[in-house]
Short mmCIF file of C-alpha atoms and ligand atoms in Angstrom, two decimals:
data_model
loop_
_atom_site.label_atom_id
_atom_site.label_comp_id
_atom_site.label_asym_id
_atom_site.label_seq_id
_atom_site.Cartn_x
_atom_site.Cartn_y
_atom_site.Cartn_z
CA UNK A 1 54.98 112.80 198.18
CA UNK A 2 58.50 112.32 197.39
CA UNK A 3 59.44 116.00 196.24
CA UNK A 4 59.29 119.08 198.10
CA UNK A 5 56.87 121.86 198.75
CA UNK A 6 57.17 125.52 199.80
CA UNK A 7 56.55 124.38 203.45
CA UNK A 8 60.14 122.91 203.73
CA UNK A 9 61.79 126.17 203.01
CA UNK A 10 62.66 129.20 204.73
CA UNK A 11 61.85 131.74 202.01
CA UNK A 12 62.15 134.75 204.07
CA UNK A 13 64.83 137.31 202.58
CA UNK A 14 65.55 134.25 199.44
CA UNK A 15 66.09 135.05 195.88
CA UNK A 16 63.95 132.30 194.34
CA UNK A 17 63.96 131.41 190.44
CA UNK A 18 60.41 130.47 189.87
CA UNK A 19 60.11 128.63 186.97
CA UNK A 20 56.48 128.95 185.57
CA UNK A 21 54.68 128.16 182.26
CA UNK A 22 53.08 131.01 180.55
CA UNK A 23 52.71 129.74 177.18
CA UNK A 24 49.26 131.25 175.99
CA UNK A 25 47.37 131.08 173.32
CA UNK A 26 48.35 134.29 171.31
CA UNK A 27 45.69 135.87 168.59
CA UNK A 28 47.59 135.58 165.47
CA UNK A 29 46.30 138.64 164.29
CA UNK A 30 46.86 141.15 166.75
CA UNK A 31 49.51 139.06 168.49
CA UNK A 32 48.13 139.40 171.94
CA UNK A 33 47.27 136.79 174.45
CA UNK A 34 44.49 135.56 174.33
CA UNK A 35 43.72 133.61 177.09
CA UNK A 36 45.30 134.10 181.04
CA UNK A 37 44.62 130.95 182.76
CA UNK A 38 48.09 129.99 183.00
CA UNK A 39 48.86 133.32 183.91
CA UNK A 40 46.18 133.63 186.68
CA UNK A 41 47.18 130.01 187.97
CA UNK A 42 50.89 131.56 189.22
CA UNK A 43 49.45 133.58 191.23
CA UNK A 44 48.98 131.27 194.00
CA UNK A 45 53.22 130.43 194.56
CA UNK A 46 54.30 134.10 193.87
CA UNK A 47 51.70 135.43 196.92
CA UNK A 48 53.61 132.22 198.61
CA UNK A 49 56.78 133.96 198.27
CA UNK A 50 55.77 137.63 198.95
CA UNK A 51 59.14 137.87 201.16
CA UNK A 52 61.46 136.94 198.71
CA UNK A 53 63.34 138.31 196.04
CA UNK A 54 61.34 136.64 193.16
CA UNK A 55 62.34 136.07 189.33
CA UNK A 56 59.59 134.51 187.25
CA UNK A 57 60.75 132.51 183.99
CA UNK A 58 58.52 131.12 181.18
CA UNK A 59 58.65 130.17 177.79
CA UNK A 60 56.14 131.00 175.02
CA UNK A 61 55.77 129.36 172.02
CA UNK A 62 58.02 127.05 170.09
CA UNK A 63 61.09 128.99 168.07
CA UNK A 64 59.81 129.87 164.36
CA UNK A 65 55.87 129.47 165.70
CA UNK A 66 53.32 132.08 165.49
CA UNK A 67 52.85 131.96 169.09
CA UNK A 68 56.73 132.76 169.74
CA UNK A 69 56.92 136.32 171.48
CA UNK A 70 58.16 138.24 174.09
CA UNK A 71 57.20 138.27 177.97
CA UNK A 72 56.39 141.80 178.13
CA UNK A 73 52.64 141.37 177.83
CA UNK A 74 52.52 138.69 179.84
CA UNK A 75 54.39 140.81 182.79
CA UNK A 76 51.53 143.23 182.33
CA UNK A 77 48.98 141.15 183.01
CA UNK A 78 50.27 139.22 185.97
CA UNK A 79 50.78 142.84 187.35
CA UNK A 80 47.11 143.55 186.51
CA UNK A 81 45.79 140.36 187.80
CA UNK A 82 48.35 140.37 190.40
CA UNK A 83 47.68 144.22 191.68
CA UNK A 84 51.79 144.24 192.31
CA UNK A 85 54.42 145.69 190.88
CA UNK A 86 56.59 143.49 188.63
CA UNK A 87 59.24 144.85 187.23
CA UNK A 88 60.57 143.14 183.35
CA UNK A 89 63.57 143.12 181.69
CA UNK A 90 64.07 142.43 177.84
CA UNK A 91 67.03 139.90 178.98
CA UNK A 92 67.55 136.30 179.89
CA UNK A 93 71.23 135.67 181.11
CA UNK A 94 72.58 138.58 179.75
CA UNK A 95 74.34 141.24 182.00
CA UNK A 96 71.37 143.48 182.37
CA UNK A 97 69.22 140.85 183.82
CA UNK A 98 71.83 139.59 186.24
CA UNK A 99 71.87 143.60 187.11
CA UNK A 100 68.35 143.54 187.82
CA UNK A 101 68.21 140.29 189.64
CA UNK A 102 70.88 141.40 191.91
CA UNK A 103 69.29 144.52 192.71
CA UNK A 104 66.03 142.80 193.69
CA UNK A 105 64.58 143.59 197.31
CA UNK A 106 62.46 141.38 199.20
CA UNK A 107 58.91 141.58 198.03
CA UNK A 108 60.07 142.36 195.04
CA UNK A 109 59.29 140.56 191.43
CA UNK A 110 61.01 140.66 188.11
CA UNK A 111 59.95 138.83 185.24
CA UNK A 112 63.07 137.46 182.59
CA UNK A 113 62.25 137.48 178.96
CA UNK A 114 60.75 134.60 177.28
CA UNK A 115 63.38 131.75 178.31
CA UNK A 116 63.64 129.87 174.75
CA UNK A 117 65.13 133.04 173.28
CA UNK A 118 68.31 131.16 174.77
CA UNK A 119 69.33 128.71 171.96
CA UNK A 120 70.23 125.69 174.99
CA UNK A 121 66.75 126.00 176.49
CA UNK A 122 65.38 124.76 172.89
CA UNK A 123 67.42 121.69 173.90
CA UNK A 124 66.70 118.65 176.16
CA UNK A 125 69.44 117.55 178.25
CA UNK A 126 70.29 115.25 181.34
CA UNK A 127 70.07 117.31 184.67
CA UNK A 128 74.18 117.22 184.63
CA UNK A 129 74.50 118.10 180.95
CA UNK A 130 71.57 120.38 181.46
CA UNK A 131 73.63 122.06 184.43
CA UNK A 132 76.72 122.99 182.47
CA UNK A 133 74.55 125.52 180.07
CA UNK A 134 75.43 128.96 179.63
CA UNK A 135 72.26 129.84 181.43
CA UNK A 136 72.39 127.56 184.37
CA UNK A 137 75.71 128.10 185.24
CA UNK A 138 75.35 132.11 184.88
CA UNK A 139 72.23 132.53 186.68
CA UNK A 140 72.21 129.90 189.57
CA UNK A 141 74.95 131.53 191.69
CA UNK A 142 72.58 134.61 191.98
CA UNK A 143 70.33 132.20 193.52
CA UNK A 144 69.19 130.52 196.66
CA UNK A 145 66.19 128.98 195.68
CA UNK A 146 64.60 126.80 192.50
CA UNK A 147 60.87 127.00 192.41
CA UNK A 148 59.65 124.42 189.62
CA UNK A 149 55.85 125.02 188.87
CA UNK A 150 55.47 124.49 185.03
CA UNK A 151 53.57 121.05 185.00
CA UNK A 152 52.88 122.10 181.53
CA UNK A 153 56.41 121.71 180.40
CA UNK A 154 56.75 118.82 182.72
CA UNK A 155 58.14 115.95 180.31
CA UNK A 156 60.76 118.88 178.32
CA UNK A 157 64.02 118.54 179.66
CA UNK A 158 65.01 121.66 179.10
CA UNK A 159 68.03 123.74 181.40
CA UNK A 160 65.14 125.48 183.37
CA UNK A 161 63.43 122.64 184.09
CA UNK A 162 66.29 119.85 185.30
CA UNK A 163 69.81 122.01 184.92
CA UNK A 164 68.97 124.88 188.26
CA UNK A 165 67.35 122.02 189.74
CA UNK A 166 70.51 119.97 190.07
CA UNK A 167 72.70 122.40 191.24
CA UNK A 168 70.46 124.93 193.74
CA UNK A 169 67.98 123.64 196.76
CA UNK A 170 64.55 122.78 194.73
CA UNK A 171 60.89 122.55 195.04
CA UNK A 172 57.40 122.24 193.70
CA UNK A 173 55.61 125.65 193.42
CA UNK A 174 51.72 125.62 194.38
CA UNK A 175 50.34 124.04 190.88
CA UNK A 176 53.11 120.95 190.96
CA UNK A 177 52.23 120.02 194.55
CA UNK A 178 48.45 120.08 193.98
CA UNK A 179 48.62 118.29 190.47
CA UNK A 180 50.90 115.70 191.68
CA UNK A 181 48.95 114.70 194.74
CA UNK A 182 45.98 114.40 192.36
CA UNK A 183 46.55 112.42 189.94
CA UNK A 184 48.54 110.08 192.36
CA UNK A 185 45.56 109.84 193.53
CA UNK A 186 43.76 109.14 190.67
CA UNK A 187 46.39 106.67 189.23
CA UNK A 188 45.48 104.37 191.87
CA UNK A 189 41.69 104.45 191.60
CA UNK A 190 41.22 104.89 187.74
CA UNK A 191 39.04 101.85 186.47
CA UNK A 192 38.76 100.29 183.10
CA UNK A 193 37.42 100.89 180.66
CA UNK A 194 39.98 103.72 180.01
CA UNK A 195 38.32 105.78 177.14
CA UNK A 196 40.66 109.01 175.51
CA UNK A 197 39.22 111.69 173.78
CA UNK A 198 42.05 113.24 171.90
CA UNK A 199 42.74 116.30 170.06
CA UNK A 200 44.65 119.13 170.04
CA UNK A 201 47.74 120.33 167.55
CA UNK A 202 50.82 118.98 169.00
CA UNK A 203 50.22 116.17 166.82
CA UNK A 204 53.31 114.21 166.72
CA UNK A 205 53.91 114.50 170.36
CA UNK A 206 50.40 113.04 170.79
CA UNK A 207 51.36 110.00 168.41
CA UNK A 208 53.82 109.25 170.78
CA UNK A 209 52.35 109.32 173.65
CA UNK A 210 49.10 107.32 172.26
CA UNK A 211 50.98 104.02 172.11
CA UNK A 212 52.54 104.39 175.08
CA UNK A 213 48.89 104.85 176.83
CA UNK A 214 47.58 101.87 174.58
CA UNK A 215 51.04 99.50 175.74
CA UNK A 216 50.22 100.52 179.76
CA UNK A 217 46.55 99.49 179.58
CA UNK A 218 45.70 103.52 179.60
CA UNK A 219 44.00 103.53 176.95
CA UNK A 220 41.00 101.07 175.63
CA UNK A 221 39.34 103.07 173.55
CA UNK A 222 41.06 106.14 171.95
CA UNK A 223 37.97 108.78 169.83
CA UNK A 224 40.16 111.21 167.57
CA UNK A 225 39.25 114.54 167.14
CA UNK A 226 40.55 117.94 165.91
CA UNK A 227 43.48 117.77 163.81
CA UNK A 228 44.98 114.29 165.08
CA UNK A 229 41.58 112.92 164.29
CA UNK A 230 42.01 114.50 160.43
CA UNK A 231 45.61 113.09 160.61
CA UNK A 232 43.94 109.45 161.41
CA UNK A 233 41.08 109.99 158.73
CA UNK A 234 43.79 111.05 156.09
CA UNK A 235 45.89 107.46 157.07
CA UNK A 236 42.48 105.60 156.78
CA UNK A 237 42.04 106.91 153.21
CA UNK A 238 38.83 108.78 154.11
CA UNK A 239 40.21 112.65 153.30
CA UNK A 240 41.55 112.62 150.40
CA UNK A 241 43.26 115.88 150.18
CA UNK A 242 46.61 117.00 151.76
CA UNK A 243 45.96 118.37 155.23
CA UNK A 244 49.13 121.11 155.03
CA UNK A 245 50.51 120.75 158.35
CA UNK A 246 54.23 120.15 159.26
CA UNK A 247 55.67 116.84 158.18
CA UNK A 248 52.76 115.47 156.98
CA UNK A 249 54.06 112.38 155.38
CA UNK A 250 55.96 111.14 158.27
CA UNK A 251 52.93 111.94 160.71
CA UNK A 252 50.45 109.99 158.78
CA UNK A 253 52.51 107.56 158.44
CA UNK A 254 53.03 106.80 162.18
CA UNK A 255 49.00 106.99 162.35
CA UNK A 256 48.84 104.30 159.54
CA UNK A 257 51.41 101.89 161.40
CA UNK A 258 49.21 102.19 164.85
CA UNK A 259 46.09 101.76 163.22
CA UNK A 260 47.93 98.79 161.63
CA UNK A 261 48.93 97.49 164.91
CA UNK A 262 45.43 98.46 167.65
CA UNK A 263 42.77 98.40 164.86
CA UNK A 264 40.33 97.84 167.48
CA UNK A 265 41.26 100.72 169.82
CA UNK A 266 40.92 103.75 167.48
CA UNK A 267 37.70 106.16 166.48
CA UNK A 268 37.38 108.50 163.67
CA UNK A 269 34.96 110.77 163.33
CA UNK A 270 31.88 109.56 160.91
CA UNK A 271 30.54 113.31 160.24
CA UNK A 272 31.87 116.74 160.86
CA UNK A 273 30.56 120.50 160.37
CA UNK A 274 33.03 122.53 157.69
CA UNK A 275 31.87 126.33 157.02
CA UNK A 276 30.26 126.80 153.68
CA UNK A 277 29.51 130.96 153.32
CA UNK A 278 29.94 131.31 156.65
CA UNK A 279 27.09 129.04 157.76
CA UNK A 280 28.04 125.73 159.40
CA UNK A 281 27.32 122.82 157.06
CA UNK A 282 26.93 119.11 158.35
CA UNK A 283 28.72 116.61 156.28
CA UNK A 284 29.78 112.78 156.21
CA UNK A 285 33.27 112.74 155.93
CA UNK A 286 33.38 110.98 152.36
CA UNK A 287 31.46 113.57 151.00
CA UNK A 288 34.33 116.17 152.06
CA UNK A 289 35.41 118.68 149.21
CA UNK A 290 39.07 118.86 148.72
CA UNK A 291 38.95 122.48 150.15
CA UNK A 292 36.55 121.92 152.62
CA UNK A 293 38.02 123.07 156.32
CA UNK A 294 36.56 120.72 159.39
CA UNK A 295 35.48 123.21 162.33
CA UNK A 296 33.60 120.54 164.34
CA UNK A 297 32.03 117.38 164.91
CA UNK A 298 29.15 116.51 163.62
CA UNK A 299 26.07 114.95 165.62
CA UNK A 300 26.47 111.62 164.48
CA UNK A 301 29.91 111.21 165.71
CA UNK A 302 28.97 112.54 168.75
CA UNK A 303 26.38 110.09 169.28
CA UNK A 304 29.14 107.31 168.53
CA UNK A 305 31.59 108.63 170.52
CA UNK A 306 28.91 109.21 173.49
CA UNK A 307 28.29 105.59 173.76
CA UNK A 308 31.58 104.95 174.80
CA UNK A 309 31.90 107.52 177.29
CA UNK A 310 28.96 106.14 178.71
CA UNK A 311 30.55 103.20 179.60
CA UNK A 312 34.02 104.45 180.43
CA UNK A 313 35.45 103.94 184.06
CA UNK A 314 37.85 106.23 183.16
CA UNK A 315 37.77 109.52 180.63
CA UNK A 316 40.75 111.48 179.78
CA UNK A 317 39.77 114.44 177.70
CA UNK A 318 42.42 116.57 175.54
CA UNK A 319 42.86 119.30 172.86
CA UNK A 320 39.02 120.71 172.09
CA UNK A 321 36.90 118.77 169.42
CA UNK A 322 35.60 121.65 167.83
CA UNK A 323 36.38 125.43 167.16
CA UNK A 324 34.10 126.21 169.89
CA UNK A 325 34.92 129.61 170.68
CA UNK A 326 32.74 130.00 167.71
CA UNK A 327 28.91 129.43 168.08
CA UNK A 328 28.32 127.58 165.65
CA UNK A 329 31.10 124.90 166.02
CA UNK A 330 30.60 125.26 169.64
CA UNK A 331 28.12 122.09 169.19
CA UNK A 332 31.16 118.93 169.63
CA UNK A 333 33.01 120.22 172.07
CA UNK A 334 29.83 121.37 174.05
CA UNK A 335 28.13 117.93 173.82
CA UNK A 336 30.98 116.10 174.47
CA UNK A 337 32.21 117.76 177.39
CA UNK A 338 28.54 117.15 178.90
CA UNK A 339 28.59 114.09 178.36
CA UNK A 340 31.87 113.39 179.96
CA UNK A 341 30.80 115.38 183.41
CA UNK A 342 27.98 113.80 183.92
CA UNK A 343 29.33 110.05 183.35
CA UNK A 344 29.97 108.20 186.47
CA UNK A 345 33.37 107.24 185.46
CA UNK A 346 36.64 108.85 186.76
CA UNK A 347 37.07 112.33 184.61
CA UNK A 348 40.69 114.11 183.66
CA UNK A 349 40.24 117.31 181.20
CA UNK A 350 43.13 118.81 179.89
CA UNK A 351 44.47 121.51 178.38
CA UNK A 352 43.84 125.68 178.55
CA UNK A 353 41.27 125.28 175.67
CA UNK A 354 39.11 122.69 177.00
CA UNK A 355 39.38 124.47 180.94
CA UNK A 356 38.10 127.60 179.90
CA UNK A 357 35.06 125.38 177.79
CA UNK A 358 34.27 123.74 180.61
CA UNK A 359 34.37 126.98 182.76
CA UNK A 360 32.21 128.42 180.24
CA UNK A 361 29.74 125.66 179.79
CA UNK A 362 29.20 125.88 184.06
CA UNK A 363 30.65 121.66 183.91
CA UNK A 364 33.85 122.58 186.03
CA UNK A 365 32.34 121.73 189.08
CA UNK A 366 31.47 117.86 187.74
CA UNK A 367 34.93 116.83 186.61
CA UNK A 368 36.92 115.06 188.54
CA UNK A 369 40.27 116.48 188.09
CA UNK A 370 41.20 119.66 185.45
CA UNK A 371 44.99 120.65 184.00
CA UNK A 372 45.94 123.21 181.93
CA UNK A 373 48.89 121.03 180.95
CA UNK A 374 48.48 119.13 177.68
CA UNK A 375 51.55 116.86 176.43
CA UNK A 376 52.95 116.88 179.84
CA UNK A 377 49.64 115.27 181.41
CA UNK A 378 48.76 112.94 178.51
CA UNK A 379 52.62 111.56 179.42
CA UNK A 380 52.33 111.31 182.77
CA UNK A 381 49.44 109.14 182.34
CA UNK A 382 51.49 106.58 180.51
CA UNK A 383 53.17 105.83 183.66
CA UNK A 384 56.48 107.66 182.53
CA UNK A 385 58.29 109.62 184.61
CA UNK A 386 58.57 113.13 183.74
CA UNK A 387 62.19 114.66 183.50
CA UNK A 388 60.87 117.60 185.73
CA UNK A 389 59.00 115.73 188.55
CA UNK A 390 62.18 113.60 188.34
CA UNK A 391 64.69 116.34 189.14
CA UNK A 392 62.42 117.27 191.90
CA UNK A 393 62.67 114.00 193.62
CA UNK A 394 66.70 113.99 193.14
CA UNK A 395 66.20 117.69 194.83
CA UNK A 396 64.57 116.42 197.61
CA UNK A 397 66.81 113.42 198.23
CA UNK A 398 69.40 115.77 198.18
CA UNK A 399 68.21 117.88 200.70
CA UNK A 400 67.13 115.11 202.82
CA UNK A 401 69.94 113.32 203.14
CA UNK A 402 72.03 116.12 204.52
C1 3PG B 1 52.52 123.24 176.58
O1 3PG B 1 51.76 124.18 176.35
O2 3PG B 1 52.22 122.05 176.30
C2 3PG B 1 53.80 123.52 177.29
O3 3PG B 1 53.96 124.87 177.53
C3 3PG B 1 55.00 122.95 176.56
O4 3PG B 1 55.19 123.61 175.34
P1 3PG B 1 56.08 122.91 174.19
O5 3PG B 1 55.25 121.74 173.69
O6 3PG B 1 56.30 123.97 173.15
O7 3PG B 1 57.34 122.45 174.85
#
């Protein structure tokens, strides 16, 4: 690998800036987390550093998002899952946080506040640019150490991720180094047919990063689900109504040009399940009512999406199918995920939603490779690189040339 690991470092005595990403799903009602995988997966680099002085950063949510909070709950529950004290301060580069980090004894781990509360780290920037910020330049004297293990946020260039990393000794934390070996590995054995199952909400990031897959022979056969898949159906003509997400116009009108220009690569669902009364009802998807709300696929779609993953060499699953954490739209995501671990083909899942399906379903165990990253994984399989991974490799030519 061309980046470096905790092995190369002394980290005896070091105060380390571990950047991590904690961005959880939060329950828009009660506005707590609702699901810890990315929390539980840090554990693994901050037991690595239990003689250091650590301070964990994260960011959650996007600015003006539900999901944009606070870190405090998430510093309780990596002290819960943890069993060790972490300490938290209600600061990013302000003077009490620089307090607290400078008061930090070995063994010792403080948690910042969520990082994006910072205006610049909302921001993408080149690793110079990106080390002239207000927060770089404040916080990386106080340190010896960059620890960069947010594969999530991989492709953001944001000061966290490429600005401490320019100017401080840097490294991949436990989740980098593993995922990166991985799908290295997997990049060179991945066969054709290359079939993507893609969902999720990010949807104009995903619109990007589709034709990129499609132009670097990543993508042969691309089966739309979730709300991308309603974006796609809405270009088509085949929902009618407005869908009332952000910049709808624009979106579906990327969809429409890429359908335009790889009408043979894209699937839309055929039938879906919508909740009528609270029961789930089966419908085709011309027969959808303008207020009708799609919760899942129906089992005609999966049937037609099945046959391809059949005879995929490679499947790349993202962003769930269905509202499974719900019985009865559990069905899609259920099937499809089935279907997908017990294909012969090469198998990447991705995303927090879809790992904690699988680990719920008992099909962990048959897939082939699984990331709680999202956009940054679905990028990284176009071949680009990501700004991240990139300022790690600068790190370590750095450090090796000295
Ligand atoms: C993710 O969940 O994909 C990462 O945390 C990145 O979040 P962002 O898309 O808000 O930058």
């Amino acid at each position: 690998m061309n980046i470096l690991t905790l092995d190369d470092f002394d980290l005896k005595d070091k105060t380390v800036f571990l950047r991590v990403d904690m961005n959880c799903p939060i329950d828009p009602d009660t506005m707590e987390i609702s699901g810890t995988k990315r929390i539980e997966e840090t554990i693994e680099t901050i037991n690595a550093l239990k003689n250091s002085k650590t301070v964990v950063a994260s960011h959650q949510g996007r600015v003006g998002n539900k999901d944009y909070t606070g870190m405090d709950k998430h510093a309780e529950m990596l002290e819960e899952i943890l069993g060790r004290k972490i300490k938290y301060v209600e600061d990013v580069i302000g003077e009490s946080a620089r307090k607290e980090i400078k008061n930090l004894k070995s063994g010792e781990i403080l948690m910042l506040d969520n990082l994006r509360l910072c205006a610049e780290e909302n921001y993408e920037f080149t690793p110079s640019d990106a080390a002239k910020t207000i927060m770089v330049t404040r916080l990386a004297p106080l340190f010896d150490l960059c620890v960069l293990d947010s594969f999530p946020s991989a492709h953001r260039a944001h000061p966290s991720l490429v600005g401490f990393s320019h100017v401080l000794p840097a490294c991949a934390g436990k989740i980098v180094e593993r995922e990166v070996r991985k799908l290295n590995e997997i990049m060179t054995v991945a066969k054709a047919p290359h079939v993507i199952v893609l969902g999720g909400s990010k949807v104009s990031d995903r619109l990007e990063a589709i034709k990129a897959l499609i132009k670097n022979g990543r993508a042969d056969h691309v089966l739309l689900t979730g709300l991308i898949g309603n974006v796609f159906m809405r270009a088509q003509g085949r929902i009618k109504a407005p869908l009332g997400i952000k910049r709808e116009e624009d979106v579906v009108a990327k969809a429409h040009t890429l359908i335009g220009e790889y009408p043979d690569i894209f699937s839309t669902p055929v039938d879906v399940a919508i909740d009528r009364d609270g029961s789930r009802v089966e419908v085709d998807v011309r027969d959808l009512g303008k207020d009708d709300q799609i919760y899942d696929l129906g089992p005609k779609t999966v049937e037609y999406y099945n046959k391809f993953i059949a005879g995929a060499g490679t499947v790349f699953i993202s962003g769930p199918p269905g509202f499974f954490e719900k019985e009865e739209f559990s069905y899609g995501t259920r099937s499809l995920l089935e279907r997908v671990a017990n294909s012969m083909a090469t198998t990447i899942v991705s995303g927090g939603h879809l790992t904690s399906a699988l680990k719920k379903y008992g099909l962990a165990q048959k897939i082939t490779h699984i990331s709680t990253a999202g956009g940054a994984l679905v990028l990284y399989l176009t071949g680009q690189k990501l700004p991240m991974i990139q300022s790690l490799e600068e790190a370590a030519k750095r450090h090796r040339s000295k």
